Coordinates of C-alpha atoms in Angstrom, one line a residue:
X1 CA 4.3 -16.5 -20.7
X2 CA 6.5 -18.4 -18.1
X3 CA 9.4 -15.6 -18.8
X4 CA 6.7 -12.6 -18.2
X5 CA 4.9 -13.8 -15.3
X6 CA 8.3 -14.5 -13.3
X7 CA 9.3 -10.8 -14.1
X8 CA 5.7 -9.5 -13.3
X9 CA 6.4 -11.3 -10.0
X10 CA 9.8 -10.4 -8.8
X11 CA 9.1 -7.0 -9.5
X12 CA 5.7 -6.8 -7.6
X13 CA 7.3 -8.2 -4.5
X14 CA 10.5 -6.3 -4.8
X15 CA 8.1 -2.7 -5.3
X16 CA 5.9 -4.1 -2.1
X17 CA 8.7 -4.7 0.1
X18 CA 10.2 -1.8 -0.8
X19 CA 7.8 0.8 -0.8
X20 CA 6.0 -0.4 2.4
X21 CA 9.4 0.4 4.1
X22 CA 9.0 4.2 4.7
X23 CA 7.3 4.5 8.0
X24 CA 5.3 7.6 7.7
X25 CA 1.4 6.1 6.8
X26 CA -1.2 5.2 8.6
X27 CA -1.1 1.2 8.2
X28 CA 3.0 1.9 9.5
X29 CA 2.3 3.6 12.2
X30 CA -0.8 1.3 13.3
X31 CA 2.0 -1.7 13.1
X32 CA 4.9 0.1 15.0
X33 CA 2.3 1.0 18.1
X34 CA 1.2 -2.0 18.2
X35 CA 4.3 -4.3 18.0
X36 CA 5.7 -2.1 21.1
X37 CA 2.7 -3.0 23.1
X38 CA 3.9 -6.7 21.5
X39 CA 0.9 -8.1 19.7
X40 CA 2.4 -9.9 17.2
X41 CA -0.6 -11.6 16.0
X42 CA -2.4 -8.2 16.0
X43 CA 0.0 -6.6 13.9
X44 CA 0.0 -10.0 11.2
X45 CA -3.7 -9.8 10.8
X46 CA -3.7 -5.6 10.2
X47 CA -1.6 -6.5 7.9
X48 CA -3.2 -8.8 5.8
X49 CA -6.0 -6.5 6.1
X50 CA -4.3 -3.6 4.6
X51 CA -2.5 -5.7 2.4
X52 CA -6.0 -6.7 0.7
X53 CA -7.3 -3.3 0.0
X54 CA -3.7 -2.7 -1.4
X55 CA -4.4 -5.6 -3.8
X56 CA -7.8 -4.3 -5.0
X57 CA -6.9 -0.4 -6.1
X58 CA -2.9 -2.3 -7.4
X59 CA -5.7 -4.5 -9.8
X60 CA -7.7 -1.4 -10.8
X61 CA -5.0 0.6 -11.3
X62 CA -2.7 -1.2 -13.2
X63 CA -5.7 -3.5 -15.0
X64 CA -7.4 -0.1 -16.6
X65 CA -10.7 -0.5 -15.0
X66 CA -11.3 3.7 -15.1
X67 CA -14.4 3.4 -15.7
X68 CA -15.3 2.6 -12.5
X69 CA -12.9 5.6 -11.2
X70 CA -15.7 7.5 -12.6
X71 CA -18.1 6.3 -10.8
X72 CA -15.9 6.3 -7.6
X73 CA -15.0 9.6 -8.3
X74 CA -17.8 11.7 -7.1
X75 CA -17.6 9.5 -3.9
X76 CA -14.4 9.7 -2.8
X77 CA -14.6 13.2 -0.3
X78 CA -17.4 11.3 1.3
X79 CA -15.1 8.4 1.6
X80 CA -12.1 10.3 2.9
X81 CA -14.4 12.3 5.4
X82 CA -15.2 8.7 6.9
X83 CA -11.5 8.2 7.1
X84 CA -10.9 10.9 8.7
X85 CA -12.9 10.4 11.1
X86 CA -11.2 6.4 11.8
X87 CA -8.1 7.5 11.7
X88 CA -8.8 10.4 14.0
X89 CA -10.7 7.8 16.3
X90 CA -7.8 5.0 16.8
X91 CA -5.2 8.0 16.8
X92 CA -7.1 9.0 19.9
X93 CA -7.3 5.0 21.3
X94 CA -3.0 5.1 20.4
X95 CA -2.6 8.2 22.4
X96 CA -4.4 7.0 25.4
X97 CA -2.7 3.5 25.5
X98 CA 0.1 3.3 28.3
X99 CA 2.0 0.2 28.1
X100 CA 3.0 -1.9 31.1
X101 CA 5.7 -4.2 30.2
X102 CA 5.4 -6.6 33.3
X103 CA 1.8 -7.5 33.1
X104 CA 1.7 -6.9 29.2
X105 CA 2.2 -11.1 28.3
X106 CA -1.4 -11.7 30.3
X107 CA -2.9 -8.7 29.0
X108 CA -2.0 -9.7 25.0
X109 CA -2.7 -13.2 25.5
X110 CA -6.6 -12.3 26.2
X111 CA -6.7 -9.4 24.3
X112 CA -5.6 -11.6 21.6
X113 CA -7.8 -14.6 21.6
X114 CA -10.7 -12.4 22.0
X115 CA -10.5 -9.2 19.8
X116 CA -7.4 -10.2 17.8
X117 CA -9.2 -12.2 15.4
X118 CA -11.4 -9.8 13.6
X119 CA -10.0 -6.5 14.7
X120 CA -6.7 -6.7 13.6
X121 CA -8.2 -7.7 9.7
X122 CA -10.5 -5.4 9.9
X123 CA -8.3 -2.4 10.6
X124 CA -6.1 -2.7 8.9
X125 CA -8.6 -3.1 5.2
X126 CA -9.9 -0.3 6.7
X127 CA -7.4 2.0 7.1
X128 CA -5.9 2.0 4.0
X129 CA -9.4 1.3 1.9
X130 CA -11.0 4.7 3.3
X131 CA -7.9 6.3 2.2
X132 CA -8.5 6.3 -1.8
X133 CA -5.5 8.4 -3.1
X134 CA -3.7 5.3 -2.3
X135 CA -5.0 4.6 -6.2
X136 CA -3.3 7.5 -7.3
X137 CA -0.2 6.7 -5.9
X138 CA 0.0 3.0 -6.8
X139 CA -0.7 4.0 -10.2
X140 CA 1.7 6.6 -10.3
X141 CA 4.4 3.8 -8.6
X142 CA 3.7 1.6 -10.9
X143 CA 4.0 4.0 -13.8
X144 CA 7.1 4.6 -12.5
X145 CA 8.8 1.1 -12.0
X146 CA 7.0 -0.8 -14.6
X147 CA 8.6 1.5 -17.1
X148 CA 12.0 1.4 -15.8
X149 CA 11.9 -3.1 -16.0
X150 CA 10.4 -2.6 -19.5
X151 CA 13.3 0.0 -20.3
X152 CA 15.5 -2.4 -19.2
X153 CA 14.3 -4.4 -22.1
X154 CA 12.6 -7.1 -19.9
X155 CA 9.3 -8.4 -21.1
X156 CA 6.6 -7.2 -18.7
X157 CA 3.5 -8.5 -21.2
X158 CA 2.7 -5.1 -22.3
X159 CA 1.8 -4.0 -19.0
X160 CA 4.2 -0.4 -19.9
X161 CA 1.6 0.2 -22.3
X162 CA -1.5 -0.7 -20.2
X163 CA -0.6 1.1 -17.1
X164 CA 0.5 4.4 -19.6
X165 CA -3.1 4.3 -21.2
X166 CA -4.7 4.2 -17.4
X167 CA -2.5 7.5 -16.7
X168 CA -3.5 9.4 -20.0
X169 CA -7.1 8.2 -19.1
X170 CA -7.2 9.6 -15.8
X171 CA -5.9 12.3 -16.0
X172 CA -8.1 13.3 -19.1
X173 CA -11.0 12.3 -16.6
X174 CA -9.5 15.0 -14.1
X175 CA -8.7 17.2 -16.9
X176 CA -5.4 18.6 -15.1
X177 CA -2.4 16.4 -14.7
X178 CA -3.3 14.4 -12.1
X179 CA -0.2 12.2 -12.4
X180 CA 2.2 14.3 -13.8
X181 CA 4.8 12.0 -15.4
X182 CA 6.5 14.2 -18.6
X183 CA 9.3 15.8 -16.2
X184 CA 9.9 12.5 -13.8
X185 CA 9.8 9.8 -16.0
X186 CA 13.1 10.1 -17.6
X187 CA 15.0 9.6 -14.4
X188 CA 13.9 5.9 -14.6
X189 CA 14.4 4.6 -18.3
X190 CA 17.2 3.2 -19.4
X191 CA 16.9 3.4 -22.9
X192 CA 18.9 2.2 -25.8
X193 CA 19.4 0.6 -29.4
X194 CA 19.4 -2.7 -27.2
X195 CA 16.8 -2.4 -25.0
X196 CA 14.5 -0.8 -27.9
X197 CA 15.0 -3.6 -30.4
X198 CA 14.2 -5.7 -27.2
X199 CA 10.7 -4.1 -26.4
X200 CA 9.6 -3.8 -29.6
X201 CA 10.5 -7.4 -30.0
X202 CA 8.6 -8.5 -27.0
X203 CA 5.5 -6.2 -28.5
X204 CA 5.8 -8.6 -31.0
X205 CA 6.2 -11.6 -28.9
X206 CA 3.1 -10.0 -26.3
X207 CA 0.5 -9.7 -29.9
X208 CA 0.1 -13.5 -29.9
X209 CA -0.4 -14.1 -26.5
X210 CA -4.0 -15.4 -25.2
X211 CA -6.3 -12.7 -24.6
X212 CA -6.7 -13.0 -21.1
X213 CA -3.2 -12.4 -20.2
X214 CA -3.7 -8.5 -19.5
X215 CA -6.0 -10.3 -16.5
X216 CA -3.2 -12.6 -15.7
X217 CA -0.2 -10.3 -15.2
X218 CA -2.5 -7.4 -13.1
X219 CA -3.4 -9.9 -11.1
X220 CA 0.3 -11.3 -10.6
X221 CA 1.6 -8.2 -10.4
X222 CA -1.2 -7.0 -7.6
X223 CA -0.7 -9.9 -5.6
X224 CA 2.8 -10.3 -5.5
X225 CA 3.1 -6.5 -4.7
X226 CA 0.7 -7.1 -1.5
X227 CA 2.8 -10.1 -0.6
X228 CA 5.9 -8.2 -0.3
X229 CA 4.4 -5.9 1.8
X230 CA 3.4 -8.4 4.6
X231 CA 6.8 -9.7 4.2
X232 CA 8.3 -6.6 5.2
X233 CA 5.7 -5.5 7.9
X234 CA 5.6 -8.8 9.2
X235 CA 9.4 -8.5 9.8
X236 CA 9.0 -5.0 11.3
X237 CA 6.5 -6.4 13.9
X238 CA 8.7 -9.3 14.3
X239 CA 11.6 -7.2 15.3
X240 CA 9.8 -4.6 17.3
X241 CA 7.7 -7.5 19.3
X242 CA 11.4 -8.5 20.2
X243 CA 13.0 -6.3 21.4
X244 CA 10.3 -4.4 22.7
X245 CA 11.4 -5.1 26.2
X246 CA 14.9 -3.5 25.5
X247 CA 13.4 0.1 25.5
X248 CA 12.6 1.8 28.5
X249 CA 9.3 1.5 28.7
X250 CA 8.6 5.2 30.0
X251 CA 10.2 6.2 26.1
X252 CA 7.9 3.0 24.7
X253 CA 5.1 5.2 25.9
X254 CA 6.2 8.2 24.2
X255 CA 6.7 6.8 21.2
X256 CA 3.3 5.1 20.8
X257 CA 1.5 8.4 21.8
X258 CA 3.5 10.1 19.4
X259 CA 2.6 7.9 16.8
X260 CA -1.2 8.4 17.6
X261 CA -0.6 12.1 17.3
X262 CA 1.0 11.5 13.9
X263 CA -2.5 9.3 12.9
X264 CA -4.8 12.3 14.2
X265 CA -2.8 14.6 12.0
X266 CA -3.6 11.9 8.9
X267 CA -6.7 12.0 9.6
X268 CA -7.1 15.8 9.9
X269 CA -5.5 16.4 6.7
X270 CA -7.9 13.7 4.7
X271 CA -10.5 16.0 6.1
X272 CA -9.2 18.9 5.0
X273 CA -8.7 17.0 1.3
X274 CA -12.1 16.5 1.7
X275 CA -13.7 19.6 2.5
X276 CA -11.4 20.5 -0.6
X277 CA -13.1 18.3 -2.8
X278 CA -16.4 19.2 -1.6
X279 CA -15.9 23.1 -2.4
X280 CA -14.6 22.4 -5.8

């Protein structure tokens, strides 16, 4: 049990860290803008915020819970018209900022102690909680790299097999291939007589464990997963906050309002996923 839950956990924070590196979403570009304007502590608390509502559709995806996809299902346009709407709202706040380095330090230091301390949190779960094909893609992810570690003949606690069964499930609920993983998933096994013999003996190994483990090792894996993603944005806010001041701040000022323009654009095209949805 030791053996599987150090593997569930290295590989949770490695897939975090590294797939919260592209800087494209919403929760990235929320983080950059705000680390130029230096709000550090801002930026830590959207984090954690963001990294929660990561943790709770990481669970349900890779624990199997699809029967409450069901019942989400018929929700989610409503949900993504909501936001939409957010991320149309603080794309417009971003654009409007205008950042003046010389009086910034008094301006974040109040700002901070009195806004800082629930917005930030709140934002950030936000964001990324009104945005439910984050599900999709973490379980299609997580497809992806838990199969690779168990090709590689580590023992994952038979969480290949789970998170395989939550893809056939789902996308028999859709009935289309929602996560279409026949063509792709060859690029990431390794395969062999060795590493065969090795899952099959760890199948063996996983039939005797307690029956709460399938519990134990979503939740490792969830949480682990959203730590190395506040490990890596809380390094990217560190280094913007920084050297923040080593930017003209005239280019600072483009770059946050570009980065707003970028969030309105999210947000348009979650509206036009919904309306989508809603015509179906």
């Amino acid at each position: 049990m030791t053996e599987i839950l150090i593997t569930i956990s290295l590989v949770g924070l490695l897939a975090g860290f590294i797939l919260s590196m592209p800087i494209a979403g919403p929760i990235s570009i929320l983080i950059t803008s705000n680390a130029l304007k230096g709000k550090m502590r801002y930026c830590t608390l959207a984090t954690i915020g963001a990294s929660f509502a990561d943790f709770i559709y990481v669970f349900i995806a890779v624990f199997g819970l699809t029967k409450l996809y069901t019942i989400y299902k018929p929700v989610i346009p409503y949900v993504l018209v909501v936001g939409a709407v957010f991320l149309i709202y603080l794309g417009i706040k971003i654009i409007k900022t205008k950042i003046d380095l010389e009086h910034i330090e008094e301006k974040s230091h109040i700002n901070e102690k009195i806004k800082n301390q629930r917005g930030g949190f709140i934002t950030g779960f936000l964001l990324n909680f009104l945005n439910p094909t984050l599900f999709i893609g973490w379980l299609t992810s997580s497809f992806f790299i838990i199969s690779m570690v168990s090709s590689l003949g580590l023992n994952t606690g038979g969480l290949d097999d789970m998170i395989d069964q939550n893809v056939q499930q789902i996308n028999h609920i859709d009935g289309n291939n929602t996560i279409n993983t026949s063509k792709n998933s060859t690029y990431f096994r390794f395969d062999s007589a060795y590493s065969q013999a090795k899952k099959e003996l760890n199948r063996e190994k996983n039939a005797k464990l307690p029956s709460y483990t399938p519990v134990l090792i979503s939740i490792c894996y969830a949480l682990f997963l959203s730590l190395g993603s506040i490990i890596w944005f809380y390094y990217l806010s560190y280094f913007l906050v920084k050297y923040r001041k080593k930017i003209n701040v005239n280019v600072i000022n483009r770059i946050i309002r570009t980065l707003g323009v970028l969030l309105c654009f999210f947000g348009i095209f979650l509206g036009y996923t919904a309306v989508k949805l809603l015509l179906q």
